[in-house]
Coordinates of C-alpha atoms in Angstrom, one line a residue:
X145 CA -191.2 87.5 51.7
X146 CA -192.7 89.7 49.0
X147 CA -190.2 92.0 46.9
X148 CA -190.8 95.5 46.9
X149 CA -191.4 96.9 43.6
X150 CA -189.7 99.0 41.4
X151 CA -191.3 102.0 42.5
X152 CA -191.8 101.7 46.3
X153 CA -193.8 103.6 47.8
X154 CA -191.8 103.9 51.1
X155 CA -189.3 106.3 49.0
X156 CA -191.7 109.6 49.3
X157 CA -191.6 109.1 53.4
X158 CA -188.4 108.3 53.9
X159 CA -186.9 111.4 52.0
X160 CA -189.7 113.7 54.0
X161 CA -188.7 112.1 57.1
X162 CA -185.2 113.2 57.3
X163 CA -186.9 116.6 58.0
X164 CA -188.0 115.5 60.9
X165 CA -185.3 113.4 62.5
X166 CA -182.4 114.0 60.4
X167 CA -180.3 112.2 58.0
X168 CA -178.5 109.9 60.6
X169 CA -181.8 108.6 61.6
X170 CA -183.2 107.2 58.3
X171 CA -181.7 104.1 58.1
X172 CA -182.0 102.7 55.0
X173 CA -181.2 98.8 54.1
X174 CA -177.4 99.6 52.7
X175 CA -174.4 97.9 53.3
X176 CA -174.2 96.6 56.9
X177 CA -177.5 99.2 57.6
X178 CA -181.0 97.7 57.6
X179 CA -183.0 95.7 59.8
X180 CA -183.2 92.2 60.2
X181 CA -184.0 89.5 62.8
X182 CA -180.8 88.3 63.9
X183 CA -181.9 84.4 63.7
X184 CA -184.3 84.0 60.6
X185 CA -186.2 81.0 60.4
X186 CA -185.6 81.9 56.2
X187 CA -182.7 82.2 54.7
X188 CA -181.9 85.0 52.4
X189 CA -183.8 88.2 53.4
X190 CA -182.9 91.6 53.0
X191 CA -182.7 93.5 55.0
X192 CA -186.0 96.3 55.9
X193 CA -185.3 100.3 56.0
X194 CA -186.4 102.2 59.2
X195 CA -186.5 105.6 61.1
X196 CA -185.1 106.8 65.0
X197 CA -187.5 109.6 66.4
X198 CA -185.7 110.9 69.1
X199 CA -188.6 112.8 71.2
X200 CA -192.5 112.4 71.2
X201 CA -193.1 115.4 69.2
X202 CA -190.6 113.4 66.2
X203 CA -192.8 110.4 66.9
X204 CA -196.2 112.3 66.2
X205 CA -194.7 114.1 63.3
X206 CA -193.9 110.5 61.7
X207 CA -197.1 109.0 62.5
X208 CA -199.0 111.7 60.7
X209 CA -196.3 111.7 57.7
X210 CA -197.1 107.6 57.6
X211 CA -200.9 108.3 57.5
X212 CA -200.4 111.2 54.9
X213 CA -198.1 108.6 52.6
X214 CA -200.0 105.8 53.7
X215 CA -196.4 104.0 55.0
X216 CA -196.9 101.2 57.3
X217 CA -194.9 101.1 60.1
X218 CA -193.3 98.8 62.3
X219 CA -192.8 99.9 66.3
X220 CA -190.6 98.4 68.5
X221 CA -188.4 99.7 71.3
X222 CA -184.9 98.0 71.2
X223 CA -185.3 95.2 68.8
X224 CA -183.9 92.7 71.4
X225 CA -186.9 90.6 71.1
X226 CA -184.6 87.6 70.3
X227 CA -186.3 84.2 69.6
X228 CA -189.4 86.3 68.3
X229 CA -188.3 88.2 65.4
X230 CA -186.3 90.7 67.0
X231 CA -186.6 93.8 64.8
X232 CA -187.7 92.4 61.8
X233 CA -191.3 94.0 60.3
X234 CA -194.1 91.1 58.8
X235 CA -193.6 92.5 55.4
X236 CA -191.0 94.3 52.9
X237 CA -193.8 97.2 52.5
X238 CA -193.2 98.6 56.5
X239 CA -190.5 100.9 57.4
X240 CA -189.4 100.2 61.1
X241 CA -190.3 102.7 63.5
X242 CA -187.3 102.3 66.3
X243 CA -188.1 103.8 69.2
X244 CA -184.4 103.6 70.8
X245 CA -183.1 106.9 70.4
X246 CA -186.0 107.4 73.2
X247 CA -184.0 106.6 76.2
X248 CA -184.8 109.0 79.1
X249 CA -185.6 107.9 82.5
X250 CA -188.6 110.6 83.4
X251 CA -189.6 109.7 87.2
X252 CA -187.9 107.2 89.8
X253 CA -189.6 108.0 93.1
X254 CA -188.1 106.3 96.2
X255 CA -190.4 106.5 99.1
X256 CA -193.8 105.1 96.5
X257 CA -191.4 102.7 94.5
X258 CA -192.0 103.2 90.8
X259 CA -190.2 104.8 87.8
X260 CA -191.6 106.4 84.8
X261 CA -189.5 105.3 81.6
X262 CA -189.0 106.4 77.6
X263 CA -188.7 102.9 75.4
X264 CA -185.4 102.9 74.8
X265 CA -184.8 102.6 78.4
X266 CA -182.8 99.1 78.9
X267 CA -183.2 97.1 81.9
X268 CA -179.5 97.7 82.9
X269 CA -179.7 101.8 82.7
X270 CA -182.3 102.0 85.3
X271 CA -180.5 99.1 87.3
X272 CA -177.6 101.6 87.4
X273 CA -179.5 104.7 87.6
X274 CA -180.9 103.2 90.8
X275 CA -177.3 102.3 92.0
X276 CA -176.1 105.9 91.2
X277 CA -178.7 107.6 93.1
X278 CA -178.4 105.3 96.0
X279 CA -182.2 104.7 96.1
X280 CA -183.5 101.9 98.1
X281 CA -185.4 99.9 95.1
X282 CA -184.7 96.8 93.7
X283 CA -186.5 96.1 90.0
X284 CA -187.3 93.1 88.1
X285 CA -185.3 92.0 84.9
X286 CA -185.5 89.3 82.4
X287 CA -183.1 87.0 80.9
X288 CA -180.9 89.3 79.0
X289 CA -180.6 93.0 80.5
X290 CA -180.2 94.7 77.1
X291 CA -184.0 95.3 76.5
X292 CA -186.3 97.4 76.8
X293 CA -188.1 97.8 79.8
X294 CA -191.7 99.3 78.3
X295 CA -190.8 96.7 75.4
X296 CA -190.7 93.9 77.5
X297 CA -193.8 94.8 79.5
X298 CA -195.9 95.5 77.0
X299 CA -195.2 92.0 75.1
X300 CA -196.4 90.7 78.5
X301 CA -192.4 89.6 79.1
X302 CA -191.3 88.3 82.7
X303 CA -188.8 88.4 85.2
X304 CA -187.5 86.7 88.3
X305 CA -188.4 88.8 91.1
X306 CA -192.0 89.3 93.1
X307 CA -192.6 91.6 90.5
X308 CA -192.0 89.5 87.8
X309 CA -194.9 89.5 86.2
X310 CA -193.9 92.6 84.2
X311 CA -197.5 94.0 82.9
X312 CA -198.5 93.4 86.1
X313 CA -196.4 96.5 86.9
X314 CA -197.5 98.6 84.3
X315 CA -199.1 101.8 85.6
X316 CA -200.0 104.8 83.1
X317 CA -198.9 104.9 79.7
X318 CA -198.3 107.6 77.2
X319 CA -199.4 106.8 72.9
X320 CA -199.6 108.6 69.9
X321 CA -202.1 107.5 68.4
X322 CA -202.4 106.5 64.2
X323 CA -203.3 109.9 63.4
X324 CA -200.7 111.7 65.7
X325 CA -202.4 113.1 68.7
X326 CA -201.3 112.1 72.0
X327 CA -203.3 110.0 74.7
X328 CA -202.2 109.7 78.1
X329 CA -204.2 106.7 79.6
X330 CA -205.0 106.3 83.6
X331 CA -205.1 109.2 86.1
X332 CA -202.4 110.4 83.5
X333 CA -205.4 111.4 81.7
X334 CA -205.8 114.5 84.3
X335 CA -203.6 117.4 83.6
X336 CA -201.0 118.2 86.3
X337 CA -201.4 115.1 87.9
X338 CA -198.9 112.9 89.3
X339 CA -201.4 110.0 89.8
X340 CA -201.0 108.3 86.4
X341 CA -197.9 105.9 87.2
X342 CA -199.5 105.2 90.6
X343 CA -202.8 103.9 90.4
X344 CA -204.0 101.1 87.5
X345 CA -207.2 102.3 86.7
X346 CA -208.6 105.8 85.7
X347 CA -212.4 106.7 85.3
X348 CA -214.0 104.7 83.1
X349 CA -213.0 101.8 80.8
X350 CA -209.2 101.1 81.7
X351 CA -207.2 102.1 78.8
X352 CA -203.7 100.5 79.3
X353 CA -204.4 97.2 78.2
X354 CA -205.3 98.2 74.4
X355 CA -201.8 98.9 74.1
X356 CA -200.1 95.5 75.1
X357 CA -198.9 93.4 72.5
X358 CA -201.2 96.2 70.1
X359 CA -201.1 97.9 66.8
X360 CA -203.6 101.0 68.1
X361 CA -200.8 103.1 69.0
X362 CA -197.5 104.0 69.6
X363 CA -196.2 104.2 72.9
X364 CA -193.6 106.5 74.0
X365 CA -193.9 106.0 77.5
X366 CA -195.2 104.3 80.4
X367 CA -195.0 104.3 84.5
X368 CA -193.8 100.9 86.0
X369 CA -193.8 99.3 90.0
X370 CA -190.4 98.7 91.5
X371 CA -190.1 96.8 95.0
X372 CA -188.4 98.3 98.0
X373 CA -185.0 96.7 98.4
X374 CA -185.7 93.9 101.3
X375 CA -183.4 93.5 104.1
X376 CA -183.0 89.7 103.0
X377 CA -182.7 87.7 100.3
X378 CA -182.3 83.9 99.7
X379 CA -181.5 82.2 96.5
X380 CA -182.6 79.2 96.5
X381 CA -182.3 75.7 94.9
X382 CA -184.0 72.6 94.5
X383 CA -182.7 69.5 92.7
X384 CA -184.7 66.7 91.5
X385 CA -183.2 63.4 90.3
X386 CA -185.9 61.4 88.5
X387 CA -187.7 62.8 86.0
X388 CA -191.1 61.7 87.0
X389 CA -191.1 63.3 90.1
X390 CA -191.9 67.0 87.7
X391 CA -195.5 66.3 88.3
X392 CA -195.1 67.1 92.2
X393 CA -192.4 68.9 92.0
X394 CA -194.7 71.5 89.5
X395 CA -197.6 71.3 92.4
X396 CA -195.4 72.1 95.4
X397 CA -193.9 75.0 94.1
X398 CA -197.5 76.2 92.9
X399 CA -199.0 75.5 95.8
X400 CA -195.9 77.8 97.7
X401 CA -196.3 80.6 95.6
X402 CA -200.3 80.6 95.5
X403 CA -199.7 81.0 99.6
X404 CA -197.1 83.5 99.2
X405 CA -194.4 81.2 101.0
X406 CA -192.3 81.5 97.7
X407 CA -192.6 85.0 96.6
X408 CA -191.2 85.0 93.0
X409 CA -192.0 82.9 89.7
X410 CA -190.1 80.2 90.3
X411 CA -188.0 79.1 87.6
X412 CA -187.4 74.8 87.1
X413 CA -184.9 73.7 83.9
X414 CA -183.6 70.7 83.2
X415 CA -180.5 68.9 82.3
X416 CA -180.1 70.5 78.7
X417 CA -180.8 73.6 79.7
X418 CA -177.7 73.5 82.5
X419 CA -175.7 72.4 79.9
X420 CA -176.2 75.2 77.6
X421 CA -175.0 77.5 80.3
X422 CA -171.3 75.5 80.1
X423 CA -170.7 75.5 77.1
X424 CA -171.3 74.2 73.0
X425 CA -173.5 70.6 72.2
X426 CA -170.4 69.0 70.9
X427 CA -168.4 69.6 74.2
X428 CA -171.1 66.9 75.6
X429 CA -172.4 65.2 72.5
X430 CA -171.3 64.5 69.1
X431 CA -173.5 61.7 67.8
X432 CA -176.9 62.0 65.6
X433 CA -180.3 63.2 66.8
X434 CA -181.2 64.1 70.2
X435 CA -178.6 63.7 73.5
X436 CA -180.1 60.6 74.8
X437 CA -181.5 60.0 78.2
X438 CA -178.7 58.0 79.3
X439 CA -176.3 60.9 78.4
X440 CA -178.2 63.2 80.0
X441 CA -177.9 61.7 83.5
X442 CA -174.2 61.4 83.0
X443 CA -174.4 64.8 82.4
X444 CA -176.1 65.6 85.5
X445 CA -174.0 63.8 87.4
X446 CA -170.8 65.4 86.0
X447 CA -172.9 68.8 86.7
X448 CA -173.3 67.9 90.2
X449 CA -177.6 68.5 89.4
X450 CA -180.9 67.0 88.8
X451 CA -182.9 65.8 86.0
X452 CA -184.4 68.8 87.7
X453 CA -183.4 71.7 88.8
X454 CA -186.0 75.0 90.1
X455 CA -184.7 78.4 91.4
X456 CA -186.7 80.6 93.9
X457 CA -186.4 84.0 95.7
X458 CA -187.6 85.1 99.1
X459 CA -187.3 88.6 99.9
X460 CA -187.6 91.0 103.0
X461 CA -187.6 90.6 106.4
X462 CA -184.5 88.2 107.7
X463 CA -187.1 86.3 110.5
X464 CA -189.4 85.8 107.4
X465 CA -187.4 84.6 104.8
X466 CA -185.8 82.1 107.3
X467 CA -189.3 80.7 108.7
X468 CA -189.8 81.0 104.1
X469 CA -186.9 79.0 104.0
X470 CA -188.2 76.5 106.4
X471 CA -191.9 75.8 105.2
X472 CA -190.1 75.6 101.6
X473 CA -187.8 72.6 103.0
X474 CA -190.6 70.7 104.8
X475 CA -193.1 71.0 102.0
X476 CA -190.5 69.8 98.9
X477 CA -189.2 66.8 100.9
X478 CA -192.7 65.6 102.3
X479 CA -193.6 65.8 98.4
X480 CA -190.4 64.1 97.3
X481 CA -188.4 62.5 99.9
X482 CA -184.5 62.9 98.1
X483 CA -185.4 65.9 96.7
X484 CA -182.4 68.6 98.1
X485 CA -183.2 72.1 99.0
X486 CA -180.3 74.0 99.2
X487 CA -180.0 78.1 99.7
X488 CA -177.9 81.1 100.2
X489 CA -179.3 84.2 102.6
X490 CA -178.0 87.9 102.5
X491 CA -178.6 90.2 104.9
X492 CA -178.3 93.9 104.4
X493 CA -175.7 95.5 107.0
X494 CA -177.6 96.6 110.6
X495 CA -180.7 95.9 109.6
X496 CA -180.3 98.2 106.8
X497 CA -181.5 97.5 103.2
X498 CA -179.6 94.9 101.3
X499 CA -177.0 95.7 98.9
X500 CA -176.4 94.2 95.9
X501 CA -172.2 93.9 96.8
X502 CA -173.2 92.5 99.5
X503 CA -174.6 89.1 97.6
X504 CA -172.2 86.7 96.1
X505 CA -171.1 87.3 92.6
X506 CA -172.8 83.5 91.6
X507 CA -175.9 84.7 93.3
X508 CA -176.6 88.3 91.9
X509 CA -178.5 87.6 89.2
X510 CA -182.0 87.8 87.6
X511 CA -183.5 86.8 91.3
X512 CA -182.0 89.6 93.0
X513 CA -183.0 92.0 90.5
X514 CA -179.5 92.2 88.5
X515 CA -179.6 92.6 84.7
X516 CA -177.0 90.3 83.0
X517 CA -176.2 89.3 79.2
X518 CA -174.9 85.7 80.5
X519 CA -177.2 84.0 79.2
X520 CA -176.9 84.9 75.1
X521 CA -173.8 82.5 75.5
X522 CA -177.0 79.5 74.8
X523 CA -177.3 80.7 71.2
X524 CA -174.2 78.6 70.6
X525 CA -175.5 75.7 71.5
X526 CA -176.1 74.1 68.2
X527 CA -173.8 76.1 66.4
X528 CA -170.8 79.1 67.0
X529 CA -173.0 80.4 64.7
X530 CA -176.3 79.7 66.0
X531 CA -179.7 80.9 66.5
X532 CA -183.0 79.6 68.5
X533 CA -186.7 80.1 68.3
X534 CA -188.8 80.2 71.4
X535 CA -192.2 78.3 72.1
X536 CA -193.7 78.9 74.9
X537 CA -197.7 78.1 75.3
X538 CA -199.6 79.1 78.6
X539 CA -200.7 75.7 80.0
X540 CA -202.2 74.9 83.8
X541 CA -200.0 74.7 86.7
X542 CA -201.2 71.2 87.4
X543 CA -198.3 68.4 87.5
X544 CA -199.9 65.9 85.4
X545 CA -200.8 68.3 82.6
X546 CA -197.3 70.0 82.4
X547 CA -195.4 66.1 82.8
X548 CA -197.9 64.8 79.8
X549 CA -197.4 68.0 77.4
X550 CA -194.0 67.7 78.4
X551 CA -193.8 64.0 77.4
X552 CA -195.2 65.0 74.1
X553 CA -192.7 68.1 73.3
X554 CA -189.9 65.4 74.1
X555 CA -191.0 62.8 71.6
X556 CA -191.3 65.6 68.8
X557 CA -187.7 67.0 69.4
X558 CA -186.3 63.5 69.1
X559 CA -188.6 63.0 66.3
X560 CA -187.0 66.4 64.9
X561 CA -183.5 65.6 66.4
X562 CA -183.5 68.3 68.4
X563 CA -182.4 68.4 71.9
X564 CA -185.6 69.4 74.4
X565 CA -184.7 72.7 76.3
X566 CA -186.7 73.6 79.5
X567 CA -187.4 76.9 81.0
X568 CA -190.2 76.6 83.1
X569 CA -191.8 79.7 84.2
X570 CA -193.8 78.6 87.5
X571 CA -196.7 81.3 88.0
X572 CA -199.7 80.3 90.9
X573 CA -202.3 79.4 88.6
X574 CA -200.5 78.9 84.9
X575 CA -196.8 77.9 83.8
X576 CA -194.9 79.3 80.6
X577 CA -193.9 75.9 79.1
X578 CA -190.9 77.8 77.6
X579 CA -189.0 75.4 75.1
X580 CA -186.6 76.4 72.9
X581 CA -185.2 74.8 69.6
X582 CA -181.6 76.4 68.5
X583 CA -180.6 75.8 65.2
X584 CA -177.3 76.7 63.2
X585 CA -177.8 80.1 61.1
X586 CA -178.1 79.4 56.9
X587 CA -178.6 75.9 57.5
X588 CA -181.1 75.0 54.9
X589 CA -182.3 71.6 56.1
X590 CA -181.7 72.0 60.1
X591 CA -183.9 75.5 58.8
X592 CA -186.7 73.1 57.8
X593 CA -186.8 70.6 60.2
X594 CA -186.8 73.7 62.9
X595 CA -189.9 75.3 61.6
X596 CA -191.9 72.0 61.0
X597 CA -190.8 71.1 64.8
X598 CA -192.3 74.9 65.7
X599 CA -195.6 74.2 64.1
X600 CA -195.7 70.9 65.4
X601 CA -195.4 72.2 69.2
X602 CA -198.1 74.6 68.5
X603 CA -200.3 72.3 66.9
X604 CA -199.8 70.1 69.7
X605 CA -200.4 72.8 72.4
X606 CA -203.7 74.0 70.5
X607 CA -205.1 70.1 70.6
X608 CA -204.7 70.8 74.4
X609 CA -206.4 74.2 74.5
X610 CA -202.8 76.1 75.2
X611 CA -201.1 79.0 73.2
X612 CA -198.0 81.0 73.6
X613 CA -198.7 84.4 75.2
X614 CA -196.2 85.8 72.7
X615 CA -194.9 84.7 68.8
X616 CA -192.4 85.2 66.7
X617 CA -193.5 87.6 64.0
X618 CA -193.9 84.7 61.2
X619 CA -196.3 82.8 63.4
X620 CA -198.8 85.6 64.2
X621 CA -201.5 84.7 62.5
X622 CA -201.4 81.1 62.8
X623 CA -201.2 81.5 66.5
X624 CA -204.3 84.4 66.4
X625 CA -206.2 82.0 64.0
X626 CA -206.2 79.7 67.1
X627 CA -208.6 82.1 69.4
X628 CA -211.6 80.6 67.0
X629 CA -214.4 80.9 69.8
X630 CA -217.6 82.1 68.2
X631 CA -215.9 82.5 64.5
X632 CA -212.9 84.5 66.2
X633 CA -215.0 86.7 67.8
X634 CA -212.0 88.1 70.3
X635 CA -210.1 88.6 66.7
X636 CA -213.0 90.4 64.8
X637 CA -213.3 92.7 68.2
X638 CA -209.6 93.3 67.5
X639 CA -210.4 94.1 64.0
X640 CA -213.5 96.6 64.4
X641 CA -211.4 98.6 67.4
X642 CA -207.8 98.4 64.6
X643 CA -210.2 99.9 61.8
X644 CA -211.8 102.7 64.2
X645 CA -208.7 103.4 66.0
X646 CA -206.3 103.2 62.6
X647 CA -208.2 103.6 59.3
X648 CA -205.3 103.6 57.2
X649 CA -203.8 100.7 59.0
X650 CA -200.6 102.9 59.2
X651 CA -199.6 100.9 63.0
X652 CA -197.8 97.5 62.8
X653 CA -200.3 95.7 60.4
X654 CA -200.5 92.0 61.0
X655 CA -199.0 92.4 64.9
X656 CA -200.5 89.6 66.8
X657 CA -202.4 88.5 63.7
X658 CA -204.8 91.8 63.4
X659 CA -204.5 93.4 59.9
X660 CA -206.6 97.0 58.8
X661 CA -209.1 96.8 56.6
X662 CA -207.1 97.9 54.0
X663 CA -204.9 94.4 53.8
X664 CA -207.4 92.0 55.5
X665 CA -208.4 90.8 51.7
X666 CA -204.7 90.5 50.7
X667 CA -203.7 87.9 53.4
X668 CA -202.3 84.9 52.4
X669 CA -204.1 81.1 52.8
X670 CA -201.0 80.2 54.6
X671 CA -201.2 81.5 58.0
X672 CA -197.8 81.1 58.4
X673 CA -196.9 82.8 55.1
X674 CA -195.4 86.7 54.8
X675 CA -198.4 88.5 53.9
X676 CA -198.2 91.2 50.9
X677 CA -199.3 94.4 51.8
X678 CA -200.8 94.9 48.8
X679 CA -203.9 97.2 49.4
X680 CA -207.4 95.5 49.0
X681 CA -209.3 97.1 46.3

C-alpha cells in the first residue's frame, strides 16, 4: 500500500468532522482503533482512520466537508463483507465512511410484505423485530446474520429463501449524492408517497441500479421485499455419491427451479465443505498438499454424505410442498438412480402460519429464513488463526460447463495445495461457482501461494467468458479490466457517469474498478496493485 505522507491531507477533515458527529465517532487508526480487513491477503498494513454519521443529515454534512477538503471516502454499511475486504478502503489516502451507527428499521408493513431499512440494519435485528411484533413475514438471510441487510443487497449478495436473490428485492432507495443533496429514487421520488418501497420502477430511466455495487452515491437507505410466512416448509436434502454424477445433478435442480417446483436457490457443497462445518483440517488431515480423493470418501462415509450434497426449500401451502416434495423425488432419481432425497416438513399449527419454534433446531436455518453466525466457525479451517478469500465467477447452469470449470479449479488447488471448497449457488439460468481458499493469518508463503491460486481462478474463469459478480477490494480492477468489449466500453460508461455524477471523485474511488478523473492517470500498471491516490496533474 502507499504511505501517507507526512502532511496528510485527511488531517483538516477529520478535525472538522468531529463537529459534525462528535469525537467518539472519528476513529482514528490508534491503538486497537482503525480499520482493517480482518483477513489481508498482505501482511503488515496499518490500519485506515474513519468516521460514524449517525443520521442522513450527518451523512450529507460529511459528504460536502469531503468535497470541500477534497477527502476520499470509503462507504460501507457494517464492514462484514468477509472474504472481500471487509472494511478495508483501496488506498491509505480514503477515510472510511461507516454507515453503522445508521441502524433504524423505518417501515415493516405486514399485509404488503416489505420493510424499509437504515444500513446498519443487521440481518438478525429485523429477524427479531419481526418476531417481536408477531408479524406474519419471513425474510431472506445469508450465510452469516451479522450484516447488513442494504449492504448485502446492494453488493448483489444472496440468501437461501425464494427471495434469495437479494437485489432482486430491492425497492426504492434513498443517496446522498457527492455533493450532499439527497435523491430518493423510484415512486420515492414523489413527495408524500408511500409507493417508493413498493413498486421497482418510477417514471422514467430506473434509478436504483446506479447505486449497486457503485461509487455515485451514498446510500442511507432503501425499501426491501419480505415473503409471507408459508404454512409449510420442507428442508430438504439430496446426496450424491460419485462425483461425476454433478453434471446431472447441476441440470435437475435447474431444470426444478426454472419450473418453480423447487422454489429457492438451491445450495450443493461437497465433501470439504461438510467437513469445515465439524471442525479444523488437521482433525481429518495432517499430511502435505491437498486432502486426497481417497480421503475424502472416507470422510464422507464417516459423515454419513455424498461426494455431493445440495439443500432445497419449498414453502407455502402443505398440499403443495408435499406434491413439491414428490416431483423433486421422481425427477432426481430418474436423473441419478442412487441418488437419496431425503426431507423434513413443518406445518404451522391449524392451518395457521408457520412458526419458526415450531421447526427443529437442525432445520432452522438460512432456508427458513433464520440468521445464524455458525458458519464463521470455517475460518479455522486452515488455521485457529485463519482467514479465507472468496472466488466466485458467474458461469452457466449447464452440467457439463460447471463439472469442466470445476475439474479445472480442482487441479489448480492441488497444484496450490489447497483443499477445493464448494458452495454452489444453483440459480435457473446461472450458478455462483463459489470456491473458497482459507489460509493461515501472517503466513508469508501460504500468503503467496493464496493470491497466485486467486488470480489463477480468475484467469481461468475469464478464458471461459465468466467473472465473479463481486471482488475483494485488491482485485477490482483486474476483475473490471476483464469487461473489455469495445475497448471497455461498459467501464468508460462507468467513467463518464462517475465524473458527471462526482467531479472531485470524493465517493469510493477505484470501487469495482472505476476511478474519477482526478486519479485515472495515477493508476498503477499492475491491476492488482494498491493504487496511489495521488491526484493527476
Amino acid at each position: 500500500m502507499s504511505s501517507h505522507p507526512a502532511s496528510d491531507p485527511r488531517e483538516e477533515f477529520l478535525s472538522r468532522a468531529v463537529e459534525i458527529v462528535g469525537a467518539d465517532n472519528v476513529v482514528r487508526p490508534d491503538g486497537e482503533d482503525g480499520y482493517l480487513d480482518p483477513y489481508p491477503l498482505n501482511s503488515g498494513r496499518s490500519a485506515w482512520p474513519g468516521v460514524r454519521p449517525g443520521s442522513t443529515e450527518e451523512v450529507q454534512a460529511i459528504v460536502r466537508l469531503a468535497g470541500e477538503t477534497e477527502t476520499p471516502l470509503w462507504t460501507f454499511s457494517r464492514g462484514k463483507n468477509l472474504g472481500y475486504g471487509g472494511p478495508e478502503p483501496r488506498d491509505h489516502g480514503m477515510v472510511a465512511l461507516d454507515l453503522s451507527r445508521m441502524n433504524r428499521i423505518l417501515a415493516v408493513d405486514d399485509r404488503l410484505g416489505y420493510a424499509v431499512v437504515e444500513p446498519g440494519v443487521t440481518f438478525f435485528d429485523l429477524f427479531e423485530y419481526i418476531k417481536e411484533h408477531g408479524l406474519n413475514l419471513w425474510m431472506s438471510v445469508p450465510a452469516l446474520g451479522w450484516g447488513s441487510i442494504l449492504g448485502n443487497m446492494l453488493d448483489r449478495g444472496y440468501g437461501m429463501t425464494p427471495l434469495g436473490d437479494h437485489v432482486k428485492s430491492l425497492c426504492g432507495l434513498e443517496v446522498v449524492l457527492p455533493d450532499g443533496d439527497l435523491l430518493r429514487t423510484g415512486m420515492g421520488a414523489m413527495a408524500d408517497s408511500d409507493l417508493g418501497p413498493i413498486f421497482q420502477g418510477g417514471f422514467g430511466p430506473t434509478l436504483d441500479g446506479l447505486f449497486t455495487q457503485s461509487n455515485l452515491g451514498v446510500v442511507v437507505s432503501g425499501g426491501l421485499w419480505l415473503m409471507p410466512a408459508p404454512q409449510a416448509f420442507a428442508n430438504g436434502d439430496i446426496m450424491v455419491e460419485r462425483e461425476e454424477d454433478l453434471p446431472a445433478l447441476i441440470d435437475v435442480l435447474t431444470q426444478l427451479r426454472r419450473e418453480d417446483i423447487i422454489q429457492n436457490n438451491a445450495l450443493c457443497g461437497n465433501v470439504v465443505r461438510a467437513a469445515t462445518m465439524r471442525g479444523a483440517r488437521k482433525d481429518f488431515w495432517n499430511g502435505e498438499g491437498s486432502i486426497p480423493d481417497w480421503r475424502l470418501d472416507e470422510m464422507r462415509r464417516e459423515f454419513g454424505i455424498g461426494q455431493w450434497n445440495a439443500k432445497f426449500g419449498l414453502y407455502g401451502d402443505p398440499g403443495l410442498v408435499r406434491r413439491r416434495l414428490e416431483i423433486v423425488r421422481e425427477r432426481v432419481t430418474a436423473a441419478i438412480p442412487d441418488a437419496v432425497v431425503d426431507a423434513r416438513i413443518y406445518e404451522g399449527e391449524e392451518g395457521r402460519a408457520l412458526e419458526h419454534e415450531r421447526i427443529a433446531e437442525a432445520d432452522r436455518t438460512q432456508m427458513a429464513g433464520v440468521p445464524t453466525l455458525r458458519p464463521l466457525s470455517t475460518v479455522a479451517w486452515a488455521s485457529q488463526n485463519g482467514g479465507h478469500i472468496d472466488a466466485a465467477p458467474i458461469i452457466p447452469a449447464r452440467g457439463e460447463e460447471v463439472y469442466a470449470f470445476y475439474q479445472e479449479a480442482k487441479a489448480l488447488y492441488a497444484e496450490y495445495g489447497f483443499d477445493l471448497y464448494i458452495g454452489y449457488h444453483l440459480y435457473p439460468r446461472h450458478m455462483v461457482h463459489v470456491t473458497m481458499i482459507f489460509f493461515e493469518r501472517g503466513n508469508e508463503e501460504m500468503l503467496a501461494r493464496a493470491r497466485e491460486l486467486y488470480v489463477r481462478l480468475l484467469a481461468a474463469a475469464r478464458a471461459h467468458g465468466y467473472a465473479p459478480y463481486r471482488s475483494h477490494v485488491d482485485y477490482m480492477d483486474r476483475i473490471a479490466g476483464g469487461f473489455d468489449f469495445n475497448d471497455h466500453a461498459a467501464l468508460r460508461f462507468q467513467e463518464l457517469l462517475k465524473d458527471a455524477v462526482d467531479p472531485k471523485g470524493i465517493i469510493a474511488p477505484g470501487k469495482q474498478g472505476v476511478w474519477p478523473a482526478r486519479f485515472r492517470a495515477a493508476r498503477s500498471s499492475d491491476a492488482d496493485a494498491a493504487t496511489s491516490l495521488a491526484p493527476a496533474r
